[in-house]
XYZ file of C-alpha atoms in Angstrom:
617
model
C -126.439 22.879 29.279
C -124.803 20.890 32.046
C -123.373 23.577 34.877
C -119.773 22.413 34.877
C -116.655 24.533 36.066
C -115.797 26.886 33.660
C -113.051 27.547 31.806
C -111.174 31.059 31.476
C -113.542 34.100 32.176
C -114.427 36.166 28.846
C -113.530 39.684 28.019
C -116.376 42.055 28.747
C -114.869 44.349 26.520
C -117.941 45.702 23.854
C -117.275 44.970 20.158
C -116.196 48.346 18.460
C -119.268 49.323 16.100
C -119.527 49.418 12.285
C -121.134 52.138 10.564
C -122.593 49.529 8.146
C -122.143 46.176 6.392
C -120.903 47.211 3.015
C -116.870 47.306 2.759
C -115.053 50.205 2.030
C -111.460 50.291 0.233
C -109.635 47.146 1.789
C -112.166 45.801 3.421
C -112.635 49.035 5.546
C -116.639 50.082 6.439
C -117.310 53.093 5.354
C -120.954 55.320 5.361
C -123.151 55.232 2.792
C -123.425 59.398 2.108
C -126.482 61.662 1.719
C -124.687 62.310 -1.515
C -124.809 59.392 -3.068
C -128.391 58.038 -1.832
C -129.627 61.693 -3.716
C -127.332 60.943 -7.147
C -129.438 57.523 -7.343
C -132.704 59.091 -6.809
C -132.131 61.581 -8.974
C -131.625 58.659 -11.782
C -135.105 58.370 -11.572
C -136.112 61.874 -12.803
C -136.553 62.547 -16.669
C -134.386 65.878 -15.896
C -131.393 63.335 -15.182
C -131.528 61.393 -18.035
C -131.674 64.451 -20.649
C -128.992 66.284 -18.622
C -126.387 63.726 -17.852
C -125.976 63.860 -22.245
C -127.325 62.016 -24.972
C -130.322 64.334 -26.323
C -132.339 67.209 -25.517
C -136.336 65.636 -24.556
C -139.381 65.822 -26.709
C -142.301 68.502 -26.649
C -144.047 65.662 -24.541
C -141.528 65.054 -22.394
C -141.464 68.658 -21.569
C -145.082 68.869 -20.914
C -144.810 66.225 -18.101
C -141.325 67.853 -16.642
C -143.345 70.617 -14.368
C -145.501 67.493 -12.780
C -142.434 65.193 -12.678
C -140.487 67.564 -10.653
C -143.625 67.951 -8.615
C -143.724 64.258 -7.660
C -139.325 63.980 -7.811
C -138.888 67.342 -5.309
C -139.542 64.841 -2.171
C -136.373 64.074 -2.481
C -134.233 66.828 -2.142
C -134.604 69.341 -5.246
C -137.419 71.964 -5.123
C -139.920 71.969 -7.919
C -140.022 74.902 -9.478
C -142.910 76.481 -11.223
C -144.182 76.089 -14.831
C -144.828 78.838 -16.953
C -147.822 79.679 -17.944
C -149.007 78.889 -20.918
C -152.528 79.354 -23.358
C -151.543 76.627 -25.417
C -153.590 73.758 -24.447
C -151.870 69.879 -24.899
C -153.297 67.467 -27.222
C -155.328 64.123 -26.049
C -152.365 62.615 -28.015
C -149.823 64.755 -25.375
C -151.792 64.341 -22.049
C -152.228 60.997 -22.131
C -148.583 60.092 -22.585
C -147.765 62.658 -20.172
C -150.080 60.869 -17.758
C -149.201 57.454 -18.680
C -145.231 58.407 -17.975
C -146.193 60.416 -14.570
C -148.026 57.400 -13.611
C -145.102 54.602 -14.449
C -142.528 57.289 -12.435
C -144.542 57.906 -9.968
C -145.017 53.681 -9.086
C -140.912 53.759 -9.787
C -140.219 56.601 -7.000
C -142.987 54.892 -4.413
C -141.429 51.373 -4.947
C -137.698 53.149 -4.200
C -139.013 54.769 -1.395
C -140.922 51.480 0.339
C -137.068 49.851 -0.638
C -135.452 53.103 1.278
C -137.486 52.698 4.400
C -137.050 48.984 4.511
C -133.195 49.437 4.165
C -133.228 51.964 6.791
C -135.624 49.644 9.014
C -132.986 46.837 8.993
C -130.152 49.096 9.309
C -131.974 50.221 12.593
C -132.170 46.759 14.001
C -128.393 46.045 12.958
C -127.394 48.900 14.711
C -129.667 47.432 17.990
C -127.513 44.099 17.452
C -124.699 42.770 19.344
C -122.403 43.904 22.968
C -123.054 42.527 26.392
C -125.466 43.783 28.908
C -124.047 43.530 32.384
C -126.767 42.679 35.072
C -126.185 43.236 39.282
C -127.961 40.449 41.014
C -128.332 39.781 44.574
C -126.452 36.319 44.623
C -126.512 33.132 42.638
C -129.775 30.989 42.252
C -130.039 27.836 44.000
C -130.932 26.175 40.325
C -131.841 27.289 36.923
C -134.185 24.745 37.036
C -137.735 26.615 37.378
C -140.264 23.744 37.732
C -138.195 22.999 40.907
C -138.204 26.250 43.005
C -140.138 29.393 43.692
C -136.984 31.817 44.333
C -137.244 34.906 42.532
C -133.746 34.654 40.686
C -134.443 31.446 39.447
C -137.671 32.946 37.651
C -135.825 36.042 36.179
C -133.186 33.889 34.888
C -135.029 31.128 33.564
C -137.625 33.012 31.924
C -134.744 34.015 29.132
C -133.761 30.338 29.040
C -137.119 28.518 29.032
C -140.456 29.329 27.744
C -143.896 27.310 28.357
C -147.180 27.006 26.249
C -149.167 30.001 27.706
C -147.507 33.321 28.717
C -148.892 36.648 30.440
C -150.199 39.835 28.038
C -149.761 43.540 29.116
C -153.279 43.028 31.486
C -152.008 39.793 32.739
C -154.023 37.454 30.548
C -152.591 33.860 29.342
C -151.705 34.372 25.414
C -150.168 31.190 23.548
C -146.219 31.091 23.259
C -145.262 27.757 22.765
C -148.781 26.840 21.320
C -150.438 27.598 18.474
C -153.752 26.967 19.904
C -156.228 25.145 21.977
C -160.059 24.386 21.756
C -162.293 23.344 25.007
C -164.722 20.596 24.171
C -168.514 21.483 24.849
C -168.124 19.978 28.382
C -165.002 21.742 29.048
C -163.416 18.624 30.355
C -160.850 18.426 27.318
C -158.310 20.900 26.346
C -156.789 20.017 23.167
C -153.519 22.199 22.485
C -152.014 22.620 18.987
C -147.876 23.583 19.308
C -146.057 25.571 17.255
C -144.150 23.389 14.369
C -140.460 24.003 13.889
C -139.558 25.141 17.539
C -136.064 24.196 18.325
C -134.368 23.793 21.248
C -130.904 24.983 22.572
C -129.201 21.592 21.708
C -130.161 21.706 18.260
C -133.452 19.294 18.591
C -137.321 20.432 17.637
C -139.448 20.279 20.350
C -142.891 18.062 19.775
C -145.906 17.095 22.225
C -143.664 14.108 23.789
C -141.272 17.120 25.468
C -144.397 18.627 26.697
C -146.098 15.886 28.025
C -142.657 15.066 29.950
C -142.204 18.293 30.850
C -145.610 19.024 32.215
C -145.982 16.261 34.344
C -142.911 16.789 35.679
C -143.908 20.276 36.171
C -147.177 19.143 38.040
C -145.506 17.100 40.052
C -143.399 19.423 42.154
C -144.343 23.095 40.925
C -146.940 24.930 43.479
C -149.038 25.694 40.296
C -148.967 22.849 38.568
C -149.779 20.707 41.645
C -152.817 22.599 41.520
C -153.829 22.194 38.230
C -152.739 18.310 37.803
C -154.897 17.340 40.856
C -157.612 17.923 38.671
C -156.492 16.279 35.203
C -157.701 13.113 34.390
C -155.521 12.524 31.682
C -152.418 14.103 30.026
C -151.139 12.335 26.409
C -149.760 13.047 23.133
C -152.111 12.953 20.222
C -149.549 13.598 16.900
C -146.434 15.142 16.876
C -147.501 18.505 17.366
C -151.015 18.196 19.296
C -151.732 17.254 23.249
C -154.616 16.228 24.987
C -155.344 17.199 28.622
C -158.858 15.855 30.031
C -160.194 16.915 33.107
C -161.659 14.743 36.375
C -163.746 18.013 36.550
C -164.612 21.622 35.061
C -161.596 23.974 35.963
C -160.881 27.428 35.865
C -157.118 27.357 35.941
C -155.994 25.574 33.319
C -154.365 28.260 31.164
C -153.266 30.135 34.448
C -151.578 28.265 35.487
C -150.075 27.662 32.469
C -149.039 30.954 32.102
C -147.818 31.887 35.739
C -144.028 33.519 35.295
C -142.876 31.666 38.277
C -142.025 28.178 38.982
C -143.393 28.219 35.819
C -144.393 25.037 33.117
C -141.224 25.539 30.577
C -140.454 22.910 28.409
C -137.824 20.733 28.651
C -136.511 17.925 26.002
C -137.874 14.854 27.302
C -134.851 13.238 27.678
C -133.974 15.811 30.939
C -137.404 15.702 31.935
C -137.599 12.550 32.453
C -133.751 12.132 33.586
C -134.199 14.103 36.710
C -137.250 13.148 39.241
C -140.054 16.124 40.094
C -137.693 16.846 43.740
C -134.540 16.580 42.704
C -133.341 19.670 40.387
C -131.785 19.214 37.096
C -128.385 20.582 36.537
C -128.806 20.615 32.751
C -130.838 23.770 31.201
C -131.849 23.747 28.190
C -134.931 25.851 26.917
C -136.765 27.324 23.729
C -136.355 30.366 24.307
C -133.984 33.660 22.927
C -131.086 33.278 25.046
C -128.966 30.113 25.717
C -127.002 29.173 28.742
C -122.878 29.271 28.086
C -121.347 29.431 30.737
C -121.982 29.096 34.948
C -119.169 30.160 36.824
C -120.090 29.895 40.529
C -119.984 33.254 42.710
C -118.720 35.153 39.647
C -121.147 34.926 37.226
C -123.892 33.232 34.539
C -123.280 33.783 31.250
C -126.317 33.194 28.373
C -125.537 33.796 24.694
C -128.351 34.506 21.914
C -129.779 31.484 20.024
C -129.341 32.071 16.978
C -132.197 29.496 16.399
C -134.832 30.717 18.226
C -138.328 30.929 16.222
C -140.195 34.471 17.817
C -143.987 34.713 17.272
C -145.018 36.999 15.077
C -147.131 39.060 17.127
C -145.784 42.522 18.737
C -144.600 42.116 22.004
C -147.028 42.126 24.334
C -146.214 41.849 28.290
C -144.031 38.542 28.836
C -145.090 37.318 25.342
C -145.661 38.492 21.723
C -142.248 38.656 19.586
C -139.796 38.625 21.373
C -135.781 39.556 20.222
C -132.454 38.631 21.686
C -130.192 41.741 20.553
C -127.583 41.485 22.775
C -124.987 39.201 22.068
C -124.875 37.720 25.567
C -126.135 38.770 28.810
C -123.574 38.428 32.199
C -125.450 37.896 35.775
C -123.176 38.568 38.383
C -124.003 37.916 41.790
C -122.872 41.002 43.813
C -124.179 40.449 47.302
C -123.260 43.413 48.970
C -125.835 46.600 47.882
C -123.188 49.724 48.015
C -121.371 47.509 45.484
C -124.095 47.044 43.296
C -124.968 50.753 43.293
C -121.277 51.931 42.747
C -120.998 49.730 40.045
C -124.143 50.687 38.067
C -122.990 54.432 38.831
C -119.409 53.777 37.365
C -120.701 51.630 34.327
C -119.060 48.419 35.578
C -123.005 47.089 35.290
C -125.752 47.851 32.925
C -128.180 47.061 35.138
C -128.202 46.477 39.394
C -131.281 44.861 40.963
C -132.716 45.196 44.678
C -131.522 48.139 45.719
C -131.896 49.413 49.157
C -134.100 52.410 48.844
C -132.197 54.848 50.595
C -130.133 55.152 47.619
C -132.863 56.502 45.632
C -132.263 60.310 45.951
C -128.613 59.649 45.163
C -129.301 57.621 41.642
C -132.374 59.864 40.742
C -129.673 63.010 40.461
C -127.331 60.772 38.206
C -127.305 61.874 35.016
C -126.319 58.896 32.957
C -128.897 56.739 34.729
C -132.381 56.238 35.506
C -133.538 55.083 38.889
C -136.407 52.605 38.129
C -139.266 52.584 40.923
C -140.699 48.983 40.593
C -144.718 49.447 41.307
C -146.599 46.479 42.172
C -143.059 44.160 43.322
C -144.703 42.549 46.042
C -146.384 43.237 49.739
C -144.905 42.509 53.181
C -146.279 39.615 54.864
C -145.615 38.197 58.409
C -146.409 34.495 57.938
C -147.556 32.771 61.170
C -147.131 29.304 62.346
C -150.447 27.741 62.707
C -149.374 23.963 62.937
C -147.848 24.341 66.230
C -146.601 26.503 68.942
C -148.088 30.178 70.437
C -149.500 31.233 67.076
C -152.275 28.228 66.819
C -154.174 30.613 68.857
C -156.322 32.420 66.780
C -157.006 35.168 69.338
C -153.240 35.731 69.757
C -153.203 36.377 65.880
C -155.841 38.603 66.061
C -154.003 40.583 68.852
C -151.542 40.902 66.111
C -153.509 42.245 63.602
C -155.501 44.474 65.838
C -152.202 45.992 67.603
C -150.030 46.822 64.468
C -150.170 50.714 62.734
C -149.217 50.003 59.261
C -148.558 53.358 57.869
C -145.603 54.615 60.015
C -144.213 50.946 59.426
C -144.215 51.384 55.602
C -142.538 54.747 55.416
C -139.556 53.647 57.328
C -139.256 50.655 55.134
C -139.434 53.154 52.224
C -137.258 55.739 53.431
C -139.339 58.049 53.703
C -140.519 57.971 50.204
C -144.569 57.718 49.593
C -143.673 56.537 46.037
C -142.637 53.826 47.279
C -145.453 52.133 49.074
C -148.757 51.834 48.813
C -151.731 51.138 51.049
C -153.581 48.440 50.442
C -155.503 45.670 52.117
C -156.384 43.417 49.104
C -154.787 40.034 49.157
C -153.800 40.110 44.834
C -152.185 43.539 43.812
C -153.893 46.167 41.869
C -152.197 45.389 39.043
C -153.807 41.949 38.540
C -157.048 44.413 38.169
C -159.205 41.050 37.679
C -159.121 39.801 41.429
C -157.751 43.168 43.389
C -160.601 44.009 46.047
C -161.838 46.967 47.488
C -163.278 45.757 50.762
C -164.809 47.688 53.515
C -165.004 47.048 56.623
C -162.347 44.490 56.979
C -160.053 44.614 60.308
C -156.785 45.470 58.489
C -154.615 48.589 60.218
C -157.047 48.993 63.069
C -154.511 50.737 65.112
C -156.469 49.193 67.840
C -154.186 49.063 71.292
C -157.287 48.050 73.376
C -158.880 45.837 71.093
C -155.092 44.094 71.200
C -154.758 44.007 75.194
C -158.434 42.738 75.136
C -157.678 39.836 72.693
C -154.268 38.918 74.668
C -156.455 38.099 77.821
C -158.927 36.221 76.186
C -156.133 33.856 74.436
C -154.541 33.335 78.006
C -151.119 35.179 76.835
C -148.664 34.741 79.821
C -145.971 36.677 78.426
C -144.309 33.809 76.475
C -141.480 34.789 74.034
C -142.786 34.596 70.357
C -140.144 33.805 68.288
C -140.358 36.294 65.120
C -137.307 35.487 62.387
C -136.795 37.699 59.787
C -133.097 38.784 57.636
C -130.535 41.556 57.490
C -129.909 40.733 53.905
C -133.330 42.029 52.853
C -133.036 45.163 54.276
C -136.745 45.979 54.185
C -137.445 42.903 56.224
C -135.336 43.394 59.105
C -136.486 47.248 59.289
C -140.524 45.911 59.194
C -139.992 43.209 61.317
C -137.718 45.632 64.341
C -140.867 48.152 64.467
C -143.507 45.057 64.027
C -141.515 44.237 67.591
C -141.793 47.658 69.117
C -145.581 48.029 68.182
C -146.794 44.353 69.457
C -144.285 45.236 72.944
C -146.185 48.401 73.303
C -149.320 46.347 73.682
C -148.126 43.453 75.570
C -146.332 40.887 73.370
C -143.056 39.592 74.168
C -140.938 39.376 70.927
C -137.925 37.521 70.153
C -136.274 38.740 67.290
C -134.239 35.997 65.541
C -132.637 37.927 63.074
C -130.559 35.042 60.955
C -129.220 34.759 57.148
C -131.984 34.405 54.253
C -130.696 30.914 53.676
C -131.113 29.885 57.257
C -134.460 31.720 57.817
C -135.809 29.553 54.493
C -134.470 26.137 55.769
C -136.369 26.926 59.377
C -139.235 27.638 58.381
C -139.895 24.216 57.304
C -139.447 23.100 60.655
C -142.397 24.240 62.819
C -140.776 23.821 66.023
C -138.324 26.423 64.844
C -140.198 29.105 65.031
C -143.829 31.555 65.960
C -143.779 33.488 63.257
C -141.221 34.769 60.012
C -140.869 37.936 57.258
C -141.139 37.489 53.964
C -142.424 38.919 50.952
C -145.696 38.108 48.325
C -145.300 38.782 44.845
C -148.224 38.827 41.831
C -150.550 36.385 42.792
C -152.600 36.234 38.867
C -155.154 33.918 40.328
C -157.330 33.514 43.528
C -156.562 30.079 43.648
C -153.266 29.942 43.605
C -152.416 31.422 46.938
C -149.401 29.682 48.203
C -150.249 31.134 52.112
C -153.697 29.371 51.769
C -152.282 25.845 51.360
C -151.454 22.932 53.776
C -148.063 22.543 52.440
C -146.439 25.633 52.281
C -144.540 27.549 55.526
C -147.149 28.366 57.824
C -149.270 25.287 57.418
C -152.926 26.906 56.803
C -155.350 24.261 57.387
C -158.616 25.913 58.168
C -161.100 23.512 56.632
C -163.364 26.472 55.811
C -160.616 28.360 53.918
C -159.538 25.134 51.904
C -162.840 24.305 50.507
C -163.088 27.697 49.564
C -159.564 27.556 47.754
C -160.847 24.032 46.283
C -164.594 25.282 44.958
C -163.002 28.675 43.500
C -160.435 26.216 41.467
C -163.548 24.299 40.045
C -166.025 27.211 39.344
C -165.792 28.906 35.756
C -167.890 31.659 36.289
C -166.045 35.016 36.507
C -168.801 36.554 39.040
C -169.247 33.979 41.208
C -165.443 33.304 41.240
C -165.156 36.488 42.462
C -167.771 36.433 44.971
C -166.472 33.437 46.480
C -162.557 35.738 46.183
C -164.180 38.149 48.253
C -165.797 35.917 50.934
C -162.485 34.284 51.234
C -160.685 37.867 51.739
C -162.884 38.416 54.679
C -162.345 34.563 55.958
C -158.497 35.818 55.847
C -159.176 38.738 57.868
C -161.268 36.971 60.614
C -159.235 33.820 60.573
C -155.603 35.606 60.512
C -153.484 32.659 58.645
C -150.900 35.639 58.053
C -150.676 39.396 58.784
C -150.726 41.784 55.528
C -148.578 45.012 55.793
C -148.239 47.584 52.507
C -147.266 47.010 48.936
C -143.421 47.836 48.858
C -141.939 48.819 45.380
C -138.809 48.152 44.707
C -135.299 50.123 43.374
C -133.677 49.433 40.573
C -131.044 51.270 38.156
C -130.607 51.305 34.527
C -127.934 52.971 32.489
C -129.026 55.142 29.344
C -126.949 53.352 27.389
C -129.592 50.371 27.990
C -132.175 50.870 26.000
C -136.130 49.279 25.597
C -136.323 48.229 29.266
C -139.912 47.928 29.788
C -140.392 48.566 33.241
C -144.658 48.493 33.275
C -143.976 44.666 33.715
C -142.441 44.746 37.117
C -140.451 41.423 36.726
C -137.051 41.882 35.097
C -136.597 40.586 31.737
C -134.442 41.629 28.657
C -135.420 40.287 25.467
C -136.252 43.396 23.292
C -133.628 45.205 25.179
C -130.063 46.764 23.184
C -127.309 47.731 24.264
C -126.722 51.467 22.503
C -123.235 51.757 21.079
C-alpha cells in the first residue's frame, strides 16, 4: 500500500458479539441450549425410539438395552443396572445384540468427533474479530524493513512482510515462505523450493522472480544481507516456484541470515522491488503475510487489517514461525511519545497494549488488577559505542581506562529501578537466550572495578584532561540514567566528560559523522549469529577496523563447523575485551503492559508480535 493522507479516522468502537452464527426468530442470534444438544443425542438411543411411540421393542432389543444405556449414559442420563437374570441369551440373541451395540456405538463416537469439531470452530469464532489497540513509542521512519534497522520498523513489518526462513522457539531458521531447500555435496548451491499459491496483499501470487528481486535488493542495503551476498556467486530463478543461490565459497550463514527478524529479507512483488533502489525506502508496503496495511495516518496512527488471503503453514506455531492466525480484525499503532501517557492509557483501557515503559512504573502496573505487567527478558544490553575512526577514543589505552574504571552493578540497578528482575549480569557479547553462541568466559577484563588500573592506563595514553564528548538521549530513559553515572564513575578516576544529552533523532544522525562526537549510548538487541555483529564492522557507527578482528568476523562467516565456529566466537570475545571497540554494560529487560482482555500474547519471544493473539469479548 502506498502511505497517502488518510481519509476520516475509524471508530474504535468493538463490534458487539454474537452468541453464534445460526439466526434466531427474525434474524435474531440466539444460543444453541444444553437442552436441545441432549434431545438430539438422545435420538440415538434405542430407549428413544421405543418411547417417543410407535411399538414396544423386541426380546432382543431388550437384551442389548442394559449395554446400550451403558455406552448412551456419557451423555447425560445414568445407566442404570440390569437385573439379574439365569436365563442365558441365544447365539441367535447375542450376536444381534452385539452387532446393534457395535453399529450404535460407531453412531455415538462419529456424533461425538462432529460435537467436538463444532465446538472447536465455535472456539475460534468466538477468538475472531475487534481491534487490538497497541502504545508505541512514535512513528517508524519507514515500513520498509530491508531499508532500516530501527526497532519499530521490525515489529511492524514483521505482521506485514514475511521472508523464506523464520526463527523457531530455540532460535533456529525453519522455512516460511519456502517449502524447502537442498545443499549440493559441495555446499556451494542452495536450491530453495517456495510455497505454491502464496498471495500477496494486492491480490497477486508470489513466484521465485519476487524473490530474486526482493533478495537482491535486500542484500544490497540490509546489514545481513550485505553479509551474506558478498559471498554469493550467483542468485537466479530456476521455474516458477524454485531459486538457485550458488556460492563464491562454503558459508555458514546462509539460512541465518535468512531468518534474522530484523532488517529482515521479506518479500516484496517485484514490481516495488525493483521500483525503489537498495538506499532509497519504498513508500509502498505490501507483504505475504496475516495482516495488511490500510491505513497510515501520520502522528496518529497505522492501521493494518487481516488478509483474508493469507495461506498459514500448517505446522503449530513455533517462535516467529509455524501457523500463524490473524484474529483480530485490525490492529491500531499509535504513536504515543510521552511514557505517563502510554501507561495511563493501558491502565484506563484506551490501549490494549503499551510498549517501552519506563521501569519505575512497574510496582504500580504489577498491583493492577485488570493487567499484567510483562518483564521482557533477554530485550537487549547497554552498550557505549566508541569512536575509533577519529578523535580521543582511537587510543586504545584510553578505552581501556574505560573499561577498567567503570562498576557495572550499581550502574544497572539504577537503570532498573531498583529491580534485580530486571537486569542481568553478563559479559557475553550474544544473549543467553541465543544458547548456541552465549559464552561463559573467565578471566576476561569486564567490571574490573579497577580505579588504579584506570589512572595507570590514563598516563600511559598521554590523557591531558581533554573533554570526551559522550552523547546519549532523554527519550530513552535508561540511556540518559547509564550514561549520567558512566560520567560520574570515569570523573572519579580522571576523565573529563561532556555529556551531550540531545534528541534520539539527532543523536542517530551524529553519529554518522565522526567529528561529532568521542563516544554515544545505545542499545544491542539478539545478535542469532557470531557473524553478524553490526559493532564489529567498518561501516557501522563506531567504525571498527581492527584488521585482526575483521578477519576473524570474515573466517567465522566461511567456516561450517559448529566447534570450530565457536572456538574462533570465543577467541574473538577475548579480542573484544583486549581491543575495546565498545564498552559492554548489563542485559536490561524491558516493561511492557498487557490487558487481560488480550489474550495468547506469547511473551517467551521477547520481540512483540500479535498474530495468534484475540481480543476476548
Amino acid at each position: 500500500m502506498t502511505r497517502s493522507p488518510p481519509a476520516s479516522e475509524p471508530s474504535t468502537t468493538r463490534p458487539t458479539p454474537s452468541f453464534s452464527r445460526r439466526p434466531g426468530p427474525a434474524g435474531r442470534p440466539t444460543r444453541t441450549s444444553r437442552s436441545s444438544r441432549v434431545s438430539w443425542r438422545a435420538r440415538l438411543t434405542p430407549r428413544s425410539a421405543w418411547r417417543s411411540g410407535s411399538s414396544r421393542p423386541s426380546s432382543s432389543t431388550r437384551r442389548c438395552r442394559s449395554s446400550a444405556t451403558a455406552i448412551s449414559s456419557g451423555f447425560g442420563r445414568s445407566a442404570t443396572r440390569p437385573r439379574a437374570s439365569t436365563r442365558r441369551p441365544s447365539a441367535s440373541a447375542s450376536t444381534t445384540c452385539g452387532s446393534r451395540n457395535n453399529v450404535m456405538g460407531r453412531a455415538i463416537a462419529v456424533v461425538s468427533l462432529a460435537l467436538l469439531a463444532l465446538t472447536a470452530l465455535d472456539a475460534e469464532a468466538q477468538k475472531k474479530g475487534g481491534a487490538l489497540r497497541v502504545g508505541i513509542l512514535g512513528e517508524p521512519p519507514s515500513l520498509d524493513v530491508h531499508w532500516t534497522t530501527a526497532t519499530i520498523t521490525e515489529t511492524l513489518g514483521n505482521h506485514i512482510y514475511e521472508g523464506l526462513y523464520t526463527l523457531d522457539a530455540t532460535n533456529r531458521p525453519i522455512p516460511m515462505l519456502a517449502e524447502s531447500h537442498t545443499v549440493s555435496k559441495d555446499n556451494l548451491v542452495y536450491t530453495f523450493k517456495l510455497r505454491q499459491g502464496v498471495k500477496f496483499h494486492n491480490g497477486k501470487e508470489m513466484t521465485s522472480d519476487d524473490v530474486v528481486a526482493s533478495l537482491a535488493r535486500w542484500g544490497k542495503q540490509s546489514v545481513y544481507g550485505k553479509a551474506l551476498f558478498a559471498q554469493v556467486a550467483d542468485w537466479k530463478t530456476l521455474d516458477k516456484y524454485t531459486v538457485e543461490m550458488k556460492l563464491k565459497e562454503k558459508s555458514a550463514i546462509v539460512l541465518i541470515s535468512l531468518a534474522v527478524p530484523n532488517n529482515f529479507g521479506a518479500i516484496y512483488p517485484k514490481e516495488i522491488a525493483e521500483k525503489f533502489a537498495p538506499e532509497v525506502k519504498a513508500t509502498e508496503f505490501v507483504g505475504t503475510g496475516p495482516f495488511k496495511l490500510a491505513e497510515w495516518k501520520p502522528d496518529q496512527y497505522i492501521r493494518m487489517v487481516r488478509f483474508d488471503e493469507y495461506r498459514p503453514r500448517n505446522e503449530k506455531p513455533n517462535g516467529f514461525g509455524g501457523g500463524k492466525t490473524a484474529y483480530v480484525d485490525e490492529i491500531r499503532w499509535q504513536p504515543v511519545p510521552e511514557v505517563a501517557t502510554r501507561v495511563a492509557q493501558v491502565e484506563t483501557s484506551e490501549l490494549d497494549f503499551a510498549d517501552d515503559l519506563n521501569l519505575d512504573a512497574y510496582d504500580r502496573l504489577k498491583k493492577n488488577p485488570n493487567l499484567k505487567a510483562i518483564v521482557a527478558i533477554g530485550n537487549g544490553w547497554l552498550i557505549a559505542v566508541l569512536n575509533k575512526k577519529e578523535g580521543l577514543m582511537t587510543s586504545q589505552k584510553l578505552r581501556q581506562a574505560w573499561q577498567a574504571a567503570i562498576d557495572i552493578e550499581p550502574i544497572m540497578k539504577n537503570v532498573a529501578g531498583g529491580h534485580r528482575e530486571f537486569y542481568r549480569m553478563d559479559s557475553s557479547l550474544i544473549m543467553a537466550e541465543i544458547a548456541a553462541w552465549h559464552t561463559k568466559l573467565s578471566g576476561l577484563p569486564w567490571n574490573e572495578r579497577n580505579r588504579d588500573k584506570a589512572k595507570r592506563l590514563l598516563q600511559e595514553a598521554g590523557y591531558k584532561k581533554e573533554p570526551v564528548r559522550f552523547m546519549t538521549t532523554q527519550e530513552y530513559k535508561w540511556m540518559y540514567d547509564f550514561a549520567l553515572l558512566t560520567k560520574q564513575q570515569l570523573e572519579d578516576v580522571g576523565f573529563v566528560i561532556d555529556l551531550q544529552v540531545v534528541d534520539w533523532a539527532t543523536l542517530v544522525k551524529r553519529r554518522n559523522n565522526s567529528k561529532e562526537y568521542d563516544a554515544f549510548t545505545t542499545g544491542i538487541g539478539a545478535i542469532y549469529d557470531p557473524a553478524h555483529v553490526n559493532f564489529l564492522t567498518a561501516s557501522w557507527p563506531g567504525w571498527t577496523t581492527d584488521e585482526d578482528i575483521l578477519k576473524l568476523q570474515a573466517d567465522m562467516a566461511r567456516e561450517v563447523d559448529p566447534k570450530k565456529r565457536m572456538a574462533m566466537w570465543e577467541q574473538q570475545t577475548r579480542q573484544v575485551y583486549e581491543k575495546v571497540p565498545i564498552i559492554r554494560y548489563g542485559d536490561l529487560a524491558g516493561l511492557r503492559a498487557i490487558r487481560n482482555t488480550t489474550k495468547g500474547f506469547d511473551e517467551k519471544m521477547g520481540r512483540v508480535r500479535f498474530t495468534n493473539v484475540w481480543v476476548e469479548k
